[in-house]
């Protein structure tokens, strides 16, 4: 088993920063806006991006495809409160003394305050790994907790428990993190305000969980409201699994026997965007993942069809508008 230490990893990551202002120290990784990658043929590849939001929070995305029998160690050295979501893979939190730590497998919501028992994060190579973290300092956390009557309960849990892991029974939290992950935050200031809205929704649900209250079941919802939530989850799951097919509000309305207005309202309320924008972003995000996957040998035309575009020209134009780079340049890079 090959284990890559934090010192080795961070040195290569700093060398391969894609941000116009290279960061100077390991601590800057968590405090700056940047994109960077680690890649060694014998070990694999890790992509990292981080953006500081308008609400004094940091959104950090990490995706790793490691070779078999390779583990990578990340150091957590900031006094931050973190709410994260692990989409795929698994990792181990430990204190750096060789003792076995807390193992987390996807899909899961992870909530913790940095402490001496959570000094390192060890990414496993058994599966591709992807996570998105929202991090705050203690002052921001205190401001957030002032809005909750149960803040004392939340603080007690954070102090008593090294980490709170919640495996969601529905797709709401995953969908919110997914939407946040795909927002090109460095492209448009409007996206930062949309991110702020998504972050607040995620935090509200996370605080309810910390207080011991289900964010989705008993929070003042009647039977009809719960049925609506479950139905909307089915709609989102169908869309995510059928991006290669023609999908429209009218087709979804017929399939799930609800009105177009009902669907439009739920996408607006729950996802903070129109259905057409949601569908476009999902398709382009899937295309981005396919184009940047070193194991994929698909052509641009094949990717275009796989994500539901009939016109390669329209696909390429939308892709470049979303990510600031053309699909052909992505393929050349990877």
Coordinates of C-alpha atoms in Angstrom, one line a residue:
X1 CA 0.0 0.0 0.0
X2 CA 1.5 3.3 -1.1
X3 CA 0.5 6.3 1.2
X4 CA 1.2 9.8 -0.1
X5 CA 1.9 12.2 2.8
X6 CA 0.4 15.7 3.1
X7 CA 3.9 17.3 2.6
X8 CA 4.4 15.4 -0.7
X9 CA 0.9 16.0 -1.9
X10 CA 0.7 19.7 -1.1
X11 CA 4.1 20.4 -2.7
X12 CA 2.9 19.0 -6.0
X13 CA -0.5 20.7 -5.7
X14 CA 1.1 24.1 -5.2
X15 CA 3.3 23.6 -8.2
X16 CA 0.3 22.7 -10.4
X17 CA -2.0 25.6 -9.4
X18 CA -4.2 26.8 -12.3
X19 CA -5.2 30.1 -10.5
X20 CA -3.5 33.2 -11.8
X21 CA -2.3 34.0 -8.3
X22 CA -0.3 31.0 -7.0
X23 CA -0.7 30.4 -3.3
X24 CA 2.4 30.3 -1.2
X25 CA 1.6 28.0 1.8
X26 CA -0.4 25.0 2.6
X27 CA -2.7 27.1 4.7
X28 CA -3.6 29.2 1.7
X29 CA -5.2 26.2 0.1
X30 CA -8.3 26.6 2.3
X31 CA -8.4 30.4 2.2
X32 CA -7.9 31.4 -1.4
X33 CA -9.8 31.2 -4.7
X34 CA -7.9 28.6 -6.7
X35 CA -7.9 25.6 -9.0
X36 CA -5.2 23.1 -8.8
X37 CA -4.4 19.4 -9.5
X38 CA -2.0 16.7 -8.4
X39 CA -1.0 14.0 -10.9
X40 CA 1.6 11.3 -11.0
X41 CA 1.4 8.4 -13.3
X42 CA 2.0 5.8 -10.6
X43 CA -0.4 7.3 -8.1
X44 CA -3.3 8.9 -10.0
X45 CA -4.9 12.3 -10.2
X46 CA -6.6 14.7 -7.7
X47 CA -8.4 17.9 -8.8
X48 CA -9.2 20.6 -6.3
X49 CA -11.0 23.9 -6.5
X50 CA -12.0 26.4 -3.9
X51 CA -14.0 29.7 -3.9
X52 CA -14.7 32.0 -1.0
X53 CA -18.3 33.0 -1.0
X54 CA -19.9 36.4 -0.2
X55 CA -21.2 35.1 3.1
X56 CA -17.6 34.5 4.5
X57 CA -17.7 30.8 3.7
X58 CA -15.5 28.7 1.6
X59 CA -16.7 26.1 -0.9
X60 CA -14.1 23.4 -1.6
X61 CA -14.5 20.6 -4.2
X62 CA -12.1 17.6 -4.3
X63 CA -12.2 14.8 -6.8
X64 CA -9.7 11.9 -6.8
X65 CA -9.0 9.0 -9.1
X66 CA -6.2 7.0 -7.5
X67 CA -4.4 3.9 -8.6
X68 CA -5.0 0.7 -6.8
X69 CA -3.3 0.4 -3.4
X70 CA -2.7 4.2 -3.1
X71 CA -3.9 6.3 -0.2
X72 CA -3.5 10.1 -0.1
X73 CA -3.3 12.0 3.2
X74 CA -4.8 15.5 3.5
X75 CA -4.1 17.7 6.5
X76 CA -6.9 19.7 8.2
X77 CA -5.1 22.6 10.0
X78 CA -7.7 25.3 10.1
X79 CA -10.1 25.9 13.1
X80 CA -13.1 25.6 10.9
X81 CA -16.7 24.3 11.1
X82 CA -17.4 22.2 8.1
X83 CA -20.6 20.8 6.5
X84 CA -19.6 18.4 3.7
X85 CA -21.1 15.9 1.4
X86 CA -19.3 12.9 0.0
X87 CA -20.7 11.9 -3.4
X88 CA -18.6 8.8 -4.1
X89 CA -15.8 6.9 -2.5
X90 CA -14.7 6.7 1.2
X91 CA -12.2 8.4 3.5
X92 CA -10.8 8.0 7.0
X93 CA -10.4 10.9 9.5
X94 CA -7.5 10.3 12.1
X95 CA -5.3 12.3 14.4
X96 CA -2.0 11.4 12.9
X97 CA -0.7 9.0 15.5
X98 CA -1.4 5.7 13.7
X99 CA -4.7 5.1 15.5
X100 CA -7.7 4.1 13.5
X101 CA -10.1 7.0 12.9
X102 CA -13.6 7.6 11.7
X103 CA -14.4 6.0 8.3
X104 CA -17.1 7.6 6.1
X105 CA -18.6 6.1 3.0
X106 CA -20.7 7.8 0.3
X107 CA -23.3 9.0 0.1
X108 CA -23.1 10.9 3.4
X109 CA -23.4 14.3 5.0
X110 CA -20.5 15.0 7.3
X111 CA -20.6 17.7 10.0
X112 CA -17.6 18.5 12.3
X113 CA -15.6 21.2 14.0
X114 CA -11.9 21.0 13.5
X115 CA -10.2 19.4 16.6
X116 CA -7.2 17.4 17.6
X117 CA -8.9 14.1 16.8
X118 CA -9.5 15.2 13.2
X119 CA -6.1 16.2 12.0
X120 CA -5.8 14.2 8.8
X121 CA -8.1 12.9 6.1
X122 CA -7.0 9.7 4.3
X123 CA -8.6 9.2 0.9
X124 CA -8.9 5.5 -0.1
X125 CA -8.3 4.2 -3.6
X126 CA -11.0 1.5 -3.6
X127 CA -13.4 3.8 -5.5
X128 CA -13.3 7.2 -7.2
X129 CA -13.6 9.9 -4.6
X130 CA -15.6 13.2 -4.8
X131 CA -16.6 15.6 -2.0
X132 CA -17.9 19.1 -1.6
X133 CA -17.2 21.0 1.7
X134 CA -18.7 24.3 3.0
X135 CA -16.4 25.7 5.7
X136 CA -16.6 28.6 8.2
X137 CA -14.6 30.0 11.0
X138 CA -16.0 30.0 14.6
X139 CA -17.2 33.6 14.4
X140 CA -19.4 32.8 11.4
X141 CA -20.7 29.7 13.1
X142 CA -21.8 31.7 16.1
X143 CA -23.7 34.1 13.9
X144 CA -25.5 31.2 12.2
X145 CA -26.4 29.6 15.5
X146 CA -28.0 32.7 16.8
X147 CA -30.9 32.0 14.5
X148 CA -31.7 28.7 16.1
X149 CA -33.5 28.3 19.5
X150 CA -31.7 24.9 19.9
X151 CA -28.2 26.4 19.5
X152 CA -27.1 25.1 22.9
X153 CA -28.0 21.5 21.8
X154 CA -26.1 22.0 18.5
X155 CA -23.0 23.4 20.3
X156 CA -23.0 20.5 22.7
X157 CA -23.1 17.9 19.9
X158 CA -20.2 19.7 18.1
X159 CA -18.2 19.7 21.4
X160 CA -19.1 16.1 22.4
X161 CA -18.8 14.3 19.1
X162 CA -15.7 14.3 16.8
X163 CA -17.9 14.0 13.8
X164 CA -21.6 13.6 12.9
X165 CA -22.2 11.5 9.9
X166 CA -25.7 11.4 8.4
X167 CA -26.7 9.0 5.6
X168 CA -29.7 10.8 3.9
X169 CA -32.8 8.8 3.3
X170 CA -33.8 11.1 0.4
X171 CA -32.0 13.1 -2.3
X172 CA -32.7 16.6 -1.1
X173 CA -29.3 17.3 0.5
X174 CA -27.5 15.5 -2.2
X175 CA -29.4 17.6 -4.8
X176 CA -28.5 20.8 -3.1
X177 CA -24.8 20.0 -2.9
X178 CA -25.0 18.8 -6.5
X179 CA -26.4 22.1 -7.6
X180 CA -23.7 24.0 -5.6
X181 CA -21.0 21.8 -7.1
X182 CA -22.0 22.6 -10.7
X183 CA -22.3 26.4 -10.2
X184 CA -19.4 28.2 -12.1
X185 CA -18.8 30.5 -9.1
X186 CA -15.9 32.3 -10.7
X187 CA -17.8 33.2 -13.9
X188 CA -20.7 35.4 -12.8
X189 CA -21.4 37.4 -9.6
X190 CA -25.1 36.2 -9.8
X191 CA -23.9 32.7 -9.2
X192 CA -22.4 33.8 -5.9
X193 CA -25.8 35.0 -4.7
X194 CA -27.4 31.7 -5.9
X195 CA -24.7 29.8 -4.0
X196 CA -25.5 31.9 -0.9
X197 CA -29.1 30.8 -1.1
X198 CA -28.1 27.1 -1.5
X199 CA -25.6 27.3 1.3
X200 CA -28.3 28.7 3.7
X201 CA -30.7 25.9 2.7
X202 CA -28.0 23.3 3.4
X203 CA -27.0 24.8 6.7
X204 CA -30.6 25.0 7.8
X205 CA -31.1 21.3 7.2
X206 CA -27.7 20.5 8.8
X207 CA -28.6 22.5 12.0
X208 CA -31.9 20.6 12.3
X209 CA -30.0 17.4 12.1
X210 CA -27.6 18.5 14.8
X211 CA -30.5 19.5 17.0
X212 CA -31.9 16.0 16.6
X213 CA -34.7 17.0 14.4
X214 CA -35.4 15.4 11.0
X215 CA -35.0 18.1 8.4
X216 CA -37.3 16.2 6.1
X217 CA -39.9 14.2 8.1
X218 CA -41.5 16.0 11.1
X219 CA -40.5 19.6 10.6
X220 CA -44.1 20.8 10.5
X221 CA -45.0 18.9 7.4
X222 CA -48.4 17.4 6.9
X223 CA -49.1 14.2 5.0
X224 CA -49.7 15.9 1.6
X225 CA -46.5 18.0 2.0
X226 CA -44.5 14.8 2.6
X227 CA -46.0 13.2 -0.4
X228 CA -45.1 16.2 -2.5
X229 CA -41.5 16.0 -1.3
X230 CA -41.2 12.3 -2.1
X231 CA -42.7 12.9 -5.6
X232 CA -40.3 15.7 -6.3
X233 CA -37.4 13.5 -5.3
X234 CA -38.6 10.9 -7.8
X235 CA -38.8 13.6 -10.5
X236 CA -35.2 14.7 -9.8
X237 CA -33.9 11.1 -9.8
X238 CA -35.6 10.5 -13.1
X239 CA -34.0 13.6 -14.7
X240 CA -30.6 12.7 -13.4
X241 CA -30.8 9.2 -14.7
X242 CA -32.2 10.1 -18.1
X243 CA -30.1 13.0 -19.3
X244 CA -29.5 11.3 -22.7
X245 CA -33.3 11.4 -23.4
X246 CA -35.5 14.3 -24.5
X247 CA -36.8 15.8 -21.3
X248 CA -39.2 18.7 -20.9
X249 CA -41.7 20.1 -18.3
X250 CA -44.6 18.7 -20.4
X251 CA -43.1 15.2 -20.6
X252 CA -42.4 15.2 -16.9
X253 CA -45.9 16.5 -16.2
X254 CA -47.4 13.6 -18.2
X255 CA -45.1 11.0 -16.7
X256 CA -45.6 11.9 -13.0
X257 CA -49.2 13.1 -13.5
X258 CA -48.7 16.6 -12.1
X259 CA -49.2 20.0 -13.6
X260 CA -46.4 21.9 -15.3
X261 CA -47.0 24.8 -12.8
X262 CA -46.4 22.3 -9.9
X263 CA -43.0 21.2 -11.4
X264 CA -41.9 24.8 -12.1
X265 CA -42.8 25.9 -8.6
X266 CA -40.9 23.0 -7.0
X267 CA -37.8 23.6 -9.1
X268 CA -37.9 27.3 -8.3
X269 CA -38.5 26.8 -4.6
X270 CA -36.2 23.8 -3.9
X271 CA -33.4 24.3 -6.5
X272 CA -33.5 28.1 -6.8
X273 CA -33.6 28.0 -10.6
X274 CA -35.8 27.2 -13.5
X275 CA -36.2 23.7 -14.8
X276 CA -34.5 24.5 -18.1
X277 CA -31.5 26.0 -16.3
X278 CA -31.3 23.0 -14.0
X279 CA -31.5 20.5 -16.9
X280 CA -28.8 22.4 -18.9
X281 CA -26.5 22.6 -15.9
X282 CA -26.8 18.9 -15.1
X283 CA -26.2 17.9 -18.8
X284 CA -23.1 20.2 -19.1
X285 CA -21.8 19.0 -15.7
X286 CA -22.1 15.3 -16.8
X287 CA -20.4 16.2 -20.1
X288 CA -17.5 17.9 -18.2
X289 CA -17.0 14.8 -16.0
X290 CA -17.0 12.6 -19.1
X291 CA -14.5 14.8 -21.0
X292 CA -12.1 15.1 -18.0
X293 CA -12.2 11.4 -17.2
X294 CA -8.8 10.0 -18.3
X295 CA -10.4 6.5 -18.8
X296 CA -13.0 7.8 -21.3
X297 CA -12.2 7.6 -25.0
X298 CA -15.5 9.2 -26.1
X299 CA -15.5 11.7 -28.9
X300 CA -17.2 15.1 -28.5
X301 CA -20.0 13.9 -30.6
X302 CA -20.5 10.8 -28.5
X303 CA -20.5 12.9 -25.3
X304 CA -22.9 15.4 -26.9
X305 CA -25.4 12.6 -27.6
X306 CA -24.9 11.0 -24.2
X307 CA -26.0 14.1 -22.4
X308 CA -29.0 14.8 -24.6
X309 CA -27.8 17.3 -27.2
X310 CA -28.5 16.6 -30.8
X311 CA -26.3 19.4 -32.2
X312 CA -22.6 19.3 -31.5
X313 CA -22.4 23.0 -32.3
X314 CA -25.1 24.0 -29.7
X315 CA -23.4 21.7 -27.2
X316 CA -20.0 23.2 -27.7
X317 CA -21.3 26.8 -27.5
X318 CA -23.2 26.1 -24.3
X319 CA -20.2 24.2 -22.8
X320 CA -17.8 27.1 -23.5
X321 CA -20.3 29.6 -22.1
X322 CA -20.6 27.6 -18.9
X323 CA -17.0 26.7 -18.3
X324 CA -15.0 29.2 -20.2
X325 CA -13.3 26.5 -22.3
X326 CA -14.3 24.5 -25.4
X327 CA -14.8 20.7 -25.2
X328 CA -12.0 20.3 -27.8
X329 CA -9.6 22.1 -25.5
X330 CA -10.7 20.0 -22.5
X331 CA -9.9 16.8 -24.5
X332 CA -6.5 18.2 -25.5
X333 CA -5.7 18.9 -21.9
X334 CA -6.8 15.5 -20.6

